[in-house]
mmCIF file of C-alpha atoms in Angstrom:
data_model
loop_
_atom_site.group_PDB
_atom_site.id
_atom_site.type_symbol
_atom_site.label_atom_id
_atom_site.label_comp_id
_atom_site.label_asym_id
_atom_site.label_seq_id
_atom_site.Cartn_x
_atom_site.Cartn_y
_atom_site.Cartn_z
ATOM 1 C CA UNK A 147 -11.203 154.584 37.676
ATOM 2 C CA UNK A 148 -12.931 155.890 34.597
ATOM 3 C CA UNK A 149 -12.384 153.976 31.597
ATOM 4 C CA UNK A 150 -10.092 155.132 28.744
ATOM 5 C CA UNK A 151 -11.361 155.267 25.188
ATOM 6 C CA UNK A 152 -8.196 155.348 23.249
ATOM 7 C CA UNK A 153 -8.017 152.356 20.953
ATOM 8 C CA UNK A 154 -4.573 152.418 19.652
ATOM 9 C CA UNK A 155 -2.689 153.198 22.862
ATOM 10 C CA UNK A 156 0.181 150.529 23.274
ATOM 11 C CA UNK A 157 -0.532 150.756 27.029
ATOM 12 C CA UNK A 158 -4.174 149.174 26.743
ATOM 13 C CA UNK A 159 -4.522 145.611 27.750
ATOM 14 C CA UNK A 160 -5.558 143.067 25.273
ATOM 15 C CA UNK A 161 -8.066 140.836 27.004
ATOM 16 C CA UNK A 162 -8.411 137.030 26.960
ATOM 17 C CA UNK A 163 -11.116 135.525 29.084
ATOM 18 C CA UNK A 164 -11.224 131.967 30.088
ATOM 19 C CA UNK A 165 -14.850 131.139 30.295
ATOM 20 C CA UNK A 166 -17.891 129.596 28.626
ATOM 21 C CA UNK A 167 -18.665 131.440 25.394
ATOM 22 C CA UNK A 168 -22.412 131.528 25.742
ATOM 23 C CA UNK A 169 -22.272 132.441 29.524
ATOM 24 C CA UNK A 170 -23.847 135.676 30.828
ATOM 25 C CA UNK A 171 -20.705 136.397 32.663
ATOM 26 C CA UNK A 172 -18.657 136.509 29.399
ATOM 27 C CA UNK A 173 -21.177 138.641 27.673
ATOM 28 C CA UNK A 174 -21.217 141.257 30.574
ATOM 29 C CA UNK A 175 -17.320 141.365 30.554
ATOM 30 C CA UNK A 176 -17.382 141.819 26.708
ATOM 31 C CA UNK A 177 -19.911 144.654 27.203
ATOM 32 C CA UNK A 178 -17.479 146.275 29.705
ATOM 33 C CA UNK A 179 -14.557 145.846 27.241
ATOM 34 C CA UNK A 180 -16.629 147.267 24.355
ATOM 35 C CA UNK A 181 -17.563 150.281 26.552
ATOM 36 C CA UNK A 182 -14.043 151.078 27.317
ATOM 37 C CA UNK A 183 -13.300 151.447 23.560
ATOM 38 C CA UNK A 184 -11.191 148.342 23.467
ATOM 39 C CA UNK A 185 -11.146 145.311 21.077
ATOM 40 C CA UNK A 186 -13.284 142.314 22.110
ATOM 41 C CA UNK A 187 -11.723 139.968 24.689
ATOM 42 C CA UNK A 188 -10.568 136.745 22.950
ATOM 43 C CA UNK A 189 -12.586 133.978 24.632
ATOM 44 C CA UNK A 190 -10.675 130.753 25.534
ATOM 45 C CA UNK A 191 -13.406 128.141 26.262
ATOM 46 C CA UNK A 192 -13.169 126.072 29.387
ATOM 47 C CA UNK A 193 -13.597 123.107 27.315
ATOM 48 C CA UNK A 194 -10.423 123.725 25.537
ATOM 49 C CA UNK A 195 -8.564 124.425 28.846
ATOM 50 C CA UNK A 196 -9.778 121.092 30.338
ATOM 51 C CA UNK A 197 -8.886 119.375 27.015
ATOM 52 C CA UNK A 198 -5.390 120.650 27.226
ATOM 53 C CA UNK A 199 -5.807 122.827 24.152
ATOM 54 C CA UNK A 200 -5.689 126.493 25.625
ATOM 55 C CA UNK A 201 -3.132 128.867 23.949
ATOM 56 C CA UNK A 202 -2.474 132.408 24.860
ATOM 57 C CA UNK A 203 -0.673 135.272 23.074
ATOM 58 C CA UNK A 204 2.142 137.035 24.680
ATOM 59 C CA UNK A 205 1.216 140.191 26.355
ATOM 60 C CA UNK A 206 -2.570 139.324 26.938
ATOM 61 C CA UNK A 207 -4.287 140.302 29.868
ATOM 62 C CA UNK A 208 -6.028 137.061 31.024
ATOM 63 C CA UNK A 209 -9.135 136.857 33.084
ATOM 64 C CA UNK A 210 -10.453 133.487 34.519
ATOM 65 C CA UNK A 211 -14.040 133.362 34.808
ATOM 66 C CA UNK A 212 -16.459 130.794 36.372
ATOM 67 C CA UNK A 213 -16.659 127.375 34.597
ATOM 68 C CA UNK A 214 -20.379 127.162 35.730
ATOM 69 C CA UNK A 215 -23.553 126.681 33.789
ATOM 70 C CA UNK A 216 -22.278 124.421 31.055
ATOM 71 C CA UNK A 217 -23.142 120.805 31.426
ATOM 72 C CA UNK A 218 -20.219 119.523 29.315
ATOM 73 C CA UNK A 219 -17.783 121.316 31.507
ATOM 74 C CA UNK A 220 -19.675 120.429 34.644
ATOM 75 C CA UNK A 221 -19.240 116.933 33.421
ATOM 76 C CA UNK A 222 -15.665 117.089 33.040
ATOM 77 C CA UNK A 223 -14.998 118.772 36.246
ATOM 78 C CA UNK A 224 -17.437 117.029 38.583
ATOM 79 C CA UNK A 225 -18.160 113.848 36.890
ATOM 80 C CA UNK A 226 -21.829 114.509 36.493
ATOM 81 C CA UNK A 227 -23.753 116.761 33.998
ATOM 82 C CA UNK A 228 -26.686 117.568 36.243
ATOM 83 C CA UNK A 229 -25.899 121.085 37.739
ATOM 84 C CA UNK A 230 -28.521 120.405 40.533
ATOM 85 C CA UNK A 231 -26.353 117.324 41.936
ATOM 86 C CA UNK A 232 -24.389 118.198 45.092
ATOM 87 C CA UNK A 233 -21.763 115.306 45.080
ATOM 88 C CA UNK A 234 -18.442 115.765 43.252
ATOM 89 C CA UNK A 235 -17.186 118.940 44.757
ATOM 90 C CA UNK A 236 -13.922 117.395 45.769
ATOM 91 C CA UNK A 237 -13.373 116.059 42.290
ATOM 92 C CA UNK A 238 -14.516 119.507 40.755
ATOM 93 C CA UNK A 239 -11.917 121.242 43.025
ATOM 94 C CA UNK A 240 -9.098 118.868 42.093
ATOM 95 C CA UNK A 241 -9.691 119.148 38.442
ATOM 96 C CA UNK A 242 -10.440 122.986 38.547
ATOM 97 C CA UNK A 243 -7.472 123.820 40.403
ATOM 98 C CA UNK A 244 -5.281 121.708 38.188
ATOM 99 C CA UNK A 245 -6.866 123.605 35.229
ATOM 100 C CA UNK A 246 -6.173 126.977 36.413
ATOM 101 C CA UNK A 247 -2.535 126.099 37.424
ATOM 102 C CA UNK A 248 -2.148 124.903 33.623
ATOM 103 C CA UNK A 249 -3.529 128.208 32.506
ATOM 104 C CA UNK A 250 -0.918 129.858 34.582
ATOM 105 C CA UNK A 251 1.775 127.919 33.084
ATOM 106 C CA UNK A 252 0.485 128.249 29.376
ATOM 107 C CA UNK A 253 -0.053 131.953 29.920
ATOM 108 C CA UNK A 254 3.444 132.551 31.320
ATOM 109 C CA UNK A 255 3.982 135.478 29.111
ATOM 110 C CA UNK A 256 0.657 137.074 29.935
ATOM 111 C CA UNK A 257 -0.807 139.199 32.978
ATOM 112 C CA UNK A 258 -3.189 137.194 35.011
ATOM 113 C CA UNK A 259 -6.081 138.867 36.804
ATOM 114 C CA UNK A 260 -6.550 135.754 39.045
ATOM 115 C CA UNK A 261 -3.829 133.959 40.573
ATOM 116 C CA UNK A 262 -4.060 130.147 40.393
ATOM 117 C CA UNK A 263 -2.673 129.524 43.848
ATOM 118 C CA UNK A 264 -4.869 132.268 45.327
ATOM 119 C CA UNK A 265 -7.891 130.645 43.557
ATOM 120 C CA UNK A 266 -6.875 127.199 45.099
ATOM 121 C CA UNK A 267 -7.286 128.703 48.591
ATOM 122 C CA UNK A 268 -10.482 130.654 47.766
ATOM 123 C CA UNK A 269 -12.186 127.544 46.570
ATOM 124 C CA UNK A 270 -11.297 125.670 49.856
ATOM 125 C CA UNK A 271 -13.406 127.283 52.769
ATOM 126 C CA UNK A 272 -11.060 125.519 55.424
ATOM 127 C CA UNK A 273 -7.922 127.142 53.990
ATOM 128 C CA UNK A 274 -9.633 130.626 53.176
ATOM 129 C CA UNK A 275 -10.900 130.750 56.660
ATOM 130 C CA UNK A 276 -7.473 130.300 58.168
ATOM 131 C CA UNK A 277 -5.841 132.771 55.833
ATOM 132 C CA UNK A 278 -8.316 135.426 56.903
ATOM 133 C CA UNK A 279 -8.129 134.478 60.630
ATOM 134 C CA UNK A 280 -4.066 134.675 60.520
ATOM 135 C CA UNK A 281 -4.331 138.095 58.874
ATOM 136 C CA UNK A 282 -6.677 139.353 61.692
ATOM 137 C CA UNK A 283 -9.803 139.666 59.640
ATOM 138 C CA UNK A 284 -12.848 138.992 61.833
ATOM 139 C CA UNK A 285 -14.433 135.530 60.973
ATOM 140 C CA UNK A 286 -16.848 133.164 62.595
ATOM 141 C CA UNK A 287 -14.936 130.720 64.911
ATOM 142 C CA UNK A 288 -14.389 127.266 63.245
ATOM 143 C CA UNK A 289 -13.011 123.956 64.506
ATOM 144 C CA UNK A 290 -12.044 122.889 60.691
ATOM 145 C CA UNK A 291 -9.970 125.837 59.964
ATOM 146 C CA UNK A 292 -6.689 125.340 58.209
ATOM 147 C CA UNK A 293 -4.879 122.573 56.601
ATOM 148 C CA UNK A 294 -4.323 120.846 59.860
ATOM 149 C CA UNK A 295 -7.966 120.928 60.797
ATOM 150 C CA UNK A 296 -9.644 117.782 61.677
ATOM 151 C CA UNK A 297 -11.128 115.641 58.902
ATOM 152 C CA UNK A 298 -14.943 115.394 59.170
ATOM 153 C CA UNK A 299 -15.898 111.813 58.118
ATOM 154 C CA UNK A 300 -19.770 112.194 58.889
ATOM 155 C CA UNK A 301 -22.288 113.301 61.338
ATOM 156 C CA UNK A 302 -20.781 111.642 64.391
ATOM 157 C CA UNK A 303 -17.601 113.906 63.988
ATOM 158 C CA UNK A 304 -19.896 116.859 63.243
ATOM 159 C CA UNK A 305 -21.828 116.225 66.370
ATOM 160 C CA UNK A 306 -18.682 115.788 68.588
ATOM 161 C CA UNK A 307 -17.187 119.108 67.099
ATOM 162 C CA UNK A 308 -20.109 120.959 67.887
ATOM 163 C CA UNK A 309 -20.085 119.719 71.497
ATOM 164 C CA UNK A 310 -16.538 120.130 72.173
ATOM 165 C CA UNK A 311 -16.463 123.609 70.812
ATOM 166 C CA UNK A 312 -19.760 124.577 72.470
ATOM 167 C CA UNK A 313 -21.537 125.267 69.057
ATOM 168 C CA UNK A 314 -25.313 124.432 69.661
ATOM 169 C CA UNK A 315 -25.773 126.525 66.257
ATOM 170 C CA UNK A 316 -23.379 126.242 63.351
ATOM 171 C CA UNK A 317 -23.349 126.114 59.614
ATOM 172 C CA UNK A 318 -22.044 122.892 58.018
ATOM 173 C CA UNK A 319 -20.533 123.568 54.530
ATOM 174 C CA UNK A 320 -18.990 121.627 51.603
ATOM 175 C CA UNK A 321 -15.459 122.749 51.633
ATOM 176 C CA UNK A 322 -15.320 123.305 47.992
ATOM 177 C CA UNK A 323 -19.104 124.271 47.595
ATOM 178 C CA UNK A 324 -20.399 127.639 46.294
ATOM 179 C CA UNK A 325 -23.916 129.198 45.874
ATOM 180 C CA UNK A 326 -25.087 127.510 49.190
ATOM 181 C CA UNK A 327 -24.543 124.104 47.688
ATOM 182 C CA UNK A 328 -24.767 121.576 50.340
ATOM 183 C CA UNK A 329 -24.936 124.036 53.358
ATOM 184 C CA UNK A 330 -26.879 123.054 56.377
ATOM 185 C CA UNK A 331 -27.707 125.560 59.189
ATOM 186 C CA UNK A 332 -27.693 123.066 62.117
ATOM 187 C CA UNK A 333 -29.286 123.685 65.667
ATOM 188 C CA UNK A 334 -28.783 121.182 68.399
ATOM 189 C CA UNK A 335 -30.485 121.221 71.968
ATOM 190 C CA UNK A 336 -29.198 118.212 73.665
ATOM 191 C CA UNK A 337 -29.128 114.543 72.732
ATOM 192 C CA UNK A 338 -31.292 113.534 69.745
ATOM 193 C CA UNK A 339 -32.804 117.139 69.456
ATOM 194 C CA UNK A 340 -31.349 118.268 66.205
ATOM 195 C CA UNK A 341 -32.852 120.382 63.271
ATOM 196 C CA UNK A 342 -31.383 121.772 60.166
ATOM 197 C CA UNK A 343 -32.482 124.397 57.630
ATOM 198 C CA UNK A 344 -30.996 123.577 53.914
ATOM 199 C CA UNK A 345 -31.767 123.508 50.201
ATOM 200 C CA UNK A 346 -30.517 119.927 49.896
ATOM 201 C CA UNK A 347 -33.022 117.338 48.743
ATOM 202 C CA UNK A 348 -32.195 113.593 49.041
ATOM 203 C CA UNK A 349 -33.906 111.058 46.688
ATOM 204 C CA UNK A 350 -34.882 107.626 47.565
ATOM 205 C CA UNK A 351 -31.510 106.374 46.138
ATOM 206 C CA UNK A 352 -29.701 108.660 48.613
ATOM 207 C CA UNK A 353 -28.496 111.129 45.992
ATOM 208 C CA UNK A 354 -28.262 114.661 46.897
ATOM 209 C CA UNK A 355 -29.721 117.612 44.972
ATOM 210 C CA UNK A 356 -29.760 121.336 45.195
ATOM 211 C CA UNK A 357 -33.284 122.635 45.368
ATOM 212 C CA UNK A 358 -34.476 126.196 45.028
ATOM 213 C CA UNK A 359 -36.761 125.492 48.085
ATOM 214 C CA UNK A 360 -35.243 125.964 51.460
ATOM 215 C CA UNK A 361 -36.678 123.243 53.874
ATOM 216 C CA UNK A 362 -36.359 122.271 57.451
ATOM 217 C CA UNK A 363 -35.121 118.696 58.500
ATOM 218 C CA UNK A 364 -36.569 118.107 61.806
ATOM 219 C CA UNK A 365 -34.899 114.726 63.070
ATOM 220 C CA UNK A 366 -31.352 113.710 63.564
ATOM 221 C CA UNK A 367 -31.388 110.701 61.312
ATOM 222 C CA UNK A 368 -32.329 113.101 58.406
ATOM 223 C CA UNK A 369 -29.815 115.479 59.192
ATOM 224 C CA UNK A 370 -27.110 112.714 59.679
ATOM 225 C CA UNK A 371 -28.143 110.946 56.374
ATOM 226 C CA UNK A 372 -27.424 114.352 54.638
ATOM 227 C CA UNK A 373 -24.176 115.169 56.399
ATOM 228 C CA UNK A 374 -22.768 111.615 56.027
ATOM 229 C CA UNK A 375 -23.505 111.779 52.363
ATOM 230 C CA UNK A 376 -21.647 115.093 51.952
ATOM 231 C CA UNK A 377 -18.803 114.177 53.900
ATOM 232 C CA UNK A 378 -16.608 112.419 51.493
ATOM 233 C CA UNK A 379 -16.362 115.652 49.448
ATOM 234 C CA UNK A 380 -15.033 117.578 52.608
ATOM 235 C CA UNK A 381 -16.699 119.650 55.347
ATOM 236 C CA UNK A 382 -16.080 122.772 56.912
ATOM 237 C CA UNK A 383 -18.006 124.104 60.036
ATOM 238 C CA UNK A 384 -18.441 127.609 61.396
ATOM 239 C CA UNK A 385 -20.343 129.014 64.187
ATOM 240 C CA UNK A 386 -23.542 130.446 63.395
ATOM 241 C CA UNK A 387 -23.351 134.156 64.267
ATOM 242 C CA UNK A 388 -26.722 135.837 64.713
ATOM 243 C CA UNK A 389 -27.207 138.487 61.807
ATOM 244 C CA UNK A 390 -28.485 141.866 61.978
ATOM 245 C CA UNK A 391 -32.015 142.434 60.814
ATOM 246 C CA UNK A 392 -33.798 144.792 58.229
ATOM 247 C CA UNK A 393 -37.352 144.960 58.147
ATOM 248 C CA UNK A 394 -37.634 141.772 60.128
ATOM 249 C CA UNK A 395 -35.399 139.597 57.766
ATOM 250 C CA UNK A 396 -31.991 138.372 58.437
ATOM 251 C CA UNK A 397 -29.469 140.646 56.518
ATOM 252 C CA UNK A 398 -25.824 140.446 55.240
ATOM 253 C CA UNK A 399 -23.970 142.197 52.493
ATOM 254 C CA UNK A 400 -22.143 141.144 49.164
ATOM 255 C CA UNK A 401 -19.284 143.555 48.720
ATOM 256 C CA UNK A 402 -17.108 143.350 45.583
ATOM 257 C CA UNK A 403 -13.593 144.648 46.113
ATOM 258 C CA UNK A 404 -11.706 145.524 42.781
ATOM 259 C CA UNK A 405 -8.041 146.498 42.899
ATOM 260 C CA UNK A 406 -8.106 146.564 46.639
ATOM 261 C CA UNK A 407 -11.052 148.911 46.904
ATOM 262 C CA UNK A 408 -14.659 148.276 47.990
ATOM 263 C CA UNK A 409 -16.549 149.351 44.785
ATOM 264 C CA UNK A 410 -19.975 147.629 44.820
ATOM 265 C CA UNK A 411 -22.283 146.438 47.570
ATOM 266 C CA UNK A 412 -25.643 144.920 47.939
ATOM 267 C CA UNK A 413 -27.788 143.986 51.116
ATOM 268 C CA UNK A 414 -29.379 140.680 50.750
ATOM 269 C CA UNK A 415 -32.206 139.784 53.335
ATOM 270 C CA UNK A 416 -33.969 136.479 53.831
ATOM 271 C CA UNK A 417 -36.420 134.712 56.302
ATOM 272 C CA UNK A 418 -34.100 131.773 56.297
ATOM 273 C CA UNK A 419 -30.366 131.589 57.310
ATOM 274 C CA UNK A 420 -29.381 131.707 53.896
ATOM 275 C CA UNK A 421 -29.633 134.974 52.138
ATOM 276 C CA UNK A 422 -28.627 133.726 48.472
ATOM 277 C CA UNK A 423 -30.988 135.482 45.961
ATOM 278 C CA UNK A 424 -31.633 132.133 44.146
ATOM 279 C CA UNK A 425 -32.940 130.841 47.430
ATOM 280 C CA UNK A 426 -35.515 133.477 47.957
ATOM 281 C CA UNK A 427 -33.323 136.082 49.298
ATOM 282 C CA UNK A 428 -34.168 139.671 48.236
ATOM 283 C CA UNK A 429 -32.150 142.957 47.894
ATOM 284 C CA UNK A 430 -32.359 145.075 50.847
ATOM 285 C CA UNK A 431 -31.801 148.674 51.389
ATOM 286 C CA UNK A 432 -28.330 149.867 51.383
ATOM 287 C CA UNK A 433 -28.932 153.319 52.700
ATOM 288 C CA UNK A 434 -30.956 151.827 55.586
ATOM 289 C CA UNK A 435 -28.038 149.654 56.381
ATOM 290 C CA UNK A 436 -25.513 152.530 56.286
ATOM 291 C CA UNK A 437 -28.080 154.643 58.648
ATOM 292 C CA UNK A 438 -28.287 151.590 61.045
ATOM 293 C CA UNK A 439 -24.601 151.229 61.407
ATOM 294 C CA UNK A 440 -24.376 154.924 62.063
ATOM 295 C CA UNK A 441 -27.149 154.815 64.645
ATOM 296 C CA UNK A 442 -25.413 152.015 66.475
ATOM 297 C CA UNK A 443 -22.235 153.679 66.742
ATOM 298 C CA UNK A 444 -20.615 151.735 63.953
ATOM 299 C CA UNK A 445 -19.153 152.757 60.638
ATOM 300 C CA UNK A 446 -19.912 152.054 57.042
ATOM 301 C CA UNK A 447 -16.018 152.816 56.562
ATOM 302 C CA UNK A 448 -15.110 150.241 59.106
ATOM 303 C CA UNK A 449 -17.435 147.729 57.252
ATOM 304 C CA UNK A 450 -15.851 148.421 54.005
ATOM 305 C CA UNK A 451 -12.370 148.261 55.617
ATOM 306 C CA UNK A 452 -12.984 144.742 56.746
ATOM 307 C CA UNK A 453 -13.859 143.794 53.336
ATOM 308 C CA UNK A 454 -10.716 145.407 51.918
ATOM 309 C CA UNK A 455 -8.600 143.733 54.423
ATOM 310 C CA UNK A 456 -10.152 140.444 53.344
ATOM 311 C CA UNK A 457 -9.435 141.102 49.717
ATOM 312 C CA UNK A 458 -5.916 142.074 50.752
ATOM 313 C CA UNK A 459 -5.172 138.418 51.558
ATOM 314 C CA UNK A 460 -5.585 137.732 47.949
ATOM 315 C CA UNK A 461 -3.432 140.457 46.410
ATOM 316 C CA UNK A 462 -2.804 138.742 43.049
ATOM 317 C CA UNK A 463 -6.470 138.491 42.372
ATOM 318 C CA UNK A 464 -7.930 141.664 41.005
ATOM 319 C CA UNK A 465 -11.624 141.009 42.170
ATOM 320 C CA UNK A 466 -13.285 139.298 44.948
ATOM 321 C CA UNK A 467 -16.752 139.232 46.243
ATOM 322 C CA UNK A 468 -16.773 139.408 50.010
ATOM 323 C CA UNK A 469 -19.730 138.097 52.110
ATOM 324 C CA UNK A 470 -19.953 140.368 55.178
ATOM 325 C CA UNK A 471 -22.048 139.386 58.178
ATOM 326 C CA UNK A 472 -23.166 142.282 60.324
ATOM 327 C CA UNK A 473 -23.729 141.115 63.824
ATOM 328 C CA UNK A 474 -27.148 142.140 65.446
ATOM 329 C CA UNK A 475 -27.162 145.817 66.084
ATOM 330 C CA UNK A 476 -25.165 146.556 63.018
ATOM 331 C CA UNK A 477 -22.038 147.513 65.012
ATOM 332 C CA UNK A 478 -19.659 144.480 64.504
ATOM 333 C CA UNK A 479 -18.927 142.576 61.368
ATOM 334 C CA UNK A 480 -17.265 139.253 60.152
ATOM 335 C CA UNK A 481 -16.358 137.774 56.987
ATOM 336 C CA UNK A 482 -18.041 134.595 56.237
ATOM 337 C CA UNK A 483 -16.964 133.894 52.532
ATOM 338 C CA UNK A 484 -14.648 135.378 50.088
ATOM 339 C CA UNK A 485 -15.687 134.542 46.425
ATOM 340 C CA UNK A 486 -13.552 134.333 43.399
ATOM 341 C CA UNK A 487 -16.460 134.842 41.216
ATOM 342 C CA UNK A 488 -18.576 137.048 43.214
ATOM 343 C CA UNK A 489 -19.004 139.969 40.825
ATOM 344 C CA UNK A 490 -22.286 138.861 39.032
ATOM 345 C CA UNK A 491 -24.372 141.789 40.136
ATOM 346 C CA UNK A 492 -25.840 143.101 36.661
ATOM 347 C CA UNK A 493 -26.751 146.849 36.512
ATOM 348 C CA UNK A 494 -25.247 147.551 39.782
ATOM 349 C CA UNK A 495 -23.183 150.613 39.796
ATOM 350 C CA UNK A 496 -20.251 151.666 42.108
ATOM 351 C CA UNK A 497 -20.626 153.069 45.484
ATOM 352 C CA UNK A 498 -20.039 156.843 46.053
ATOM 353 C CA UNK A 499 -16.581 157.691 46.502
ATOM 354 C CA UNK A 500 -15.248 154.247 45.323
ATOM 355 C CA UNK A 501 -13.884 155.544 42.271
ATOM 356 C CA UNK A 502 -16.356 153.245 40.324
ATOM 357 C CA UNK A 503 -19.361 155.509 40.139
ATOM 358 C CA UNK A 504 -21.435 154.864 37.110
ATOM 359 C CA UNK A 505 -19.390 151.543 36.404
ATOM 360 C CA UNK A 506 -20.719 148.119 36.883
ATOM 361 C CA UNK A 507 -18.574 145.459 38.554
ATOM 362 C CA UNK A 508 -17.082 144.392 35.021
ATOM 363 C CA UNK A 509 -16.425 147.770 33.871
ATOM 364 C CA UNK A 510 -14.810 148.630 37.267
ATOM 365 C CA UNK A 511 -12.358 145.663 36.514
ATOM 366 C CA UNK A 512 -11.551 146.708 33.135
ATOM 367 C CA UNK A 513 -10.933 150.235 34.154
ATOM 368 C CA UNK A 514 -8.605 148.847 37.106
ATOM 369 C CA UNK A 515 -6.857 146.576 34.337
ATOM 370 C CA UNK A 516 -6.236 149.518 32.423
ATOM 371 C CA UNK A 517 -4.723 151.545 35.347
ATOM 372 C CA UNK A 518 -2.453 148.584 35.961
ATOM 373 C CA UNK A 519 -1.301 148.421 32.447
ATOM 374 C CA UNK A 520 -0.334 152.018 32.381
ATOM 375 C CA UNK A 521 1.399 151.595 35.653
ATOM 376 C CA UNK A 522 3.267 148.633 34.303
ATOM 377 C CA UNK A 523 4.345 150.441 31.176
ATOM 378 C CA UNK A 524 5.606 153.239 33.105
ATOM 379 C CA UNK A 525 7.569 151.047 35.407
ATOM 380 C CA UNK A 526 9.095 149.288 32.379
ATOM 381 C CA UNK A 527 9.864 152.647 30.789
ATOM 382 C CA UNK A 528 11.706 153.996 33.887
ATOM 383 C CA UNK A 529 13.565 150.645 34.280
ATOM 384 C CA UNK A 530 15.047 150.944 30.709
ATOM 385 C CA UNK A 531 15.992 154.719 30.767
#
């Protein structure tokens, strides 16, 4: 998977990236393109896409990147410009999926690295869970999985689903959320005995905001008020599976899969149920995790196979980030999320034996796109001779 440095080769991809021009994701991808000796990617701003002004050149290789971290784009997608606000994710999803489908139509003569229909599944946790489950990928049990799952209208529905499915501990998530936005780790212990861990703050007007501080809600009324406010945007429920621990902290893994191969991985640890680094999680020790798996009679290769099987559910999307839950003891694994934009791991280089040694996540994607371009050109040549 080593990058080519030949500039004039007709087999080389000409990149265009749909993104926010000043965003660090675009900058990191441009660095990878330059390191491969290729011309800079042409940036197609999200504002142009959402304004119906996007244009692509025949033969371009198009990467769709995250629309986040731009208040003007956020306002168009969500209806509010404050990135800390929680509400509006259903509106965001509707407009985002409409926009990427329009990219697919306008870029009909191009090679897309991200499939619009697969993105629509990846950004709906209920649909994604069902796709993984149906493919035999281990996932936490969920009463809301799939397009025919029950609509959750508020806390009363959540409470009844937890009771009916015997889930005293569960994660309640926004169906279209990301970065732990709107997530509650709920624990119940009989009538009226409810508590939840969340980063959601509720102001006196009832508006919801994401905080960088994980806090504990200790009354059913407080939990119910948050869930009732979240419910109009759509909710997904999953059983809270106990995680393995590393040095006394709950641990999981973010594994990046590029072109079907697990290329990069980090261990994330936390004292709270949410291991997201922006919520106080820290990077753990990958070697210790591999050793713990081996000691338990498990296998690192098995863990990576689970991630690759999850990514294989989305074959037309070059790169995904898989959140892997190791069960207590480090022997069994489940997938809790598959992230379309899960590659933001600056300076992290590829796993030994992955083919991406020495490459960061963006360079690995550029190299994979180069390989695909060569294979595509070779197939076209054979088809015409």
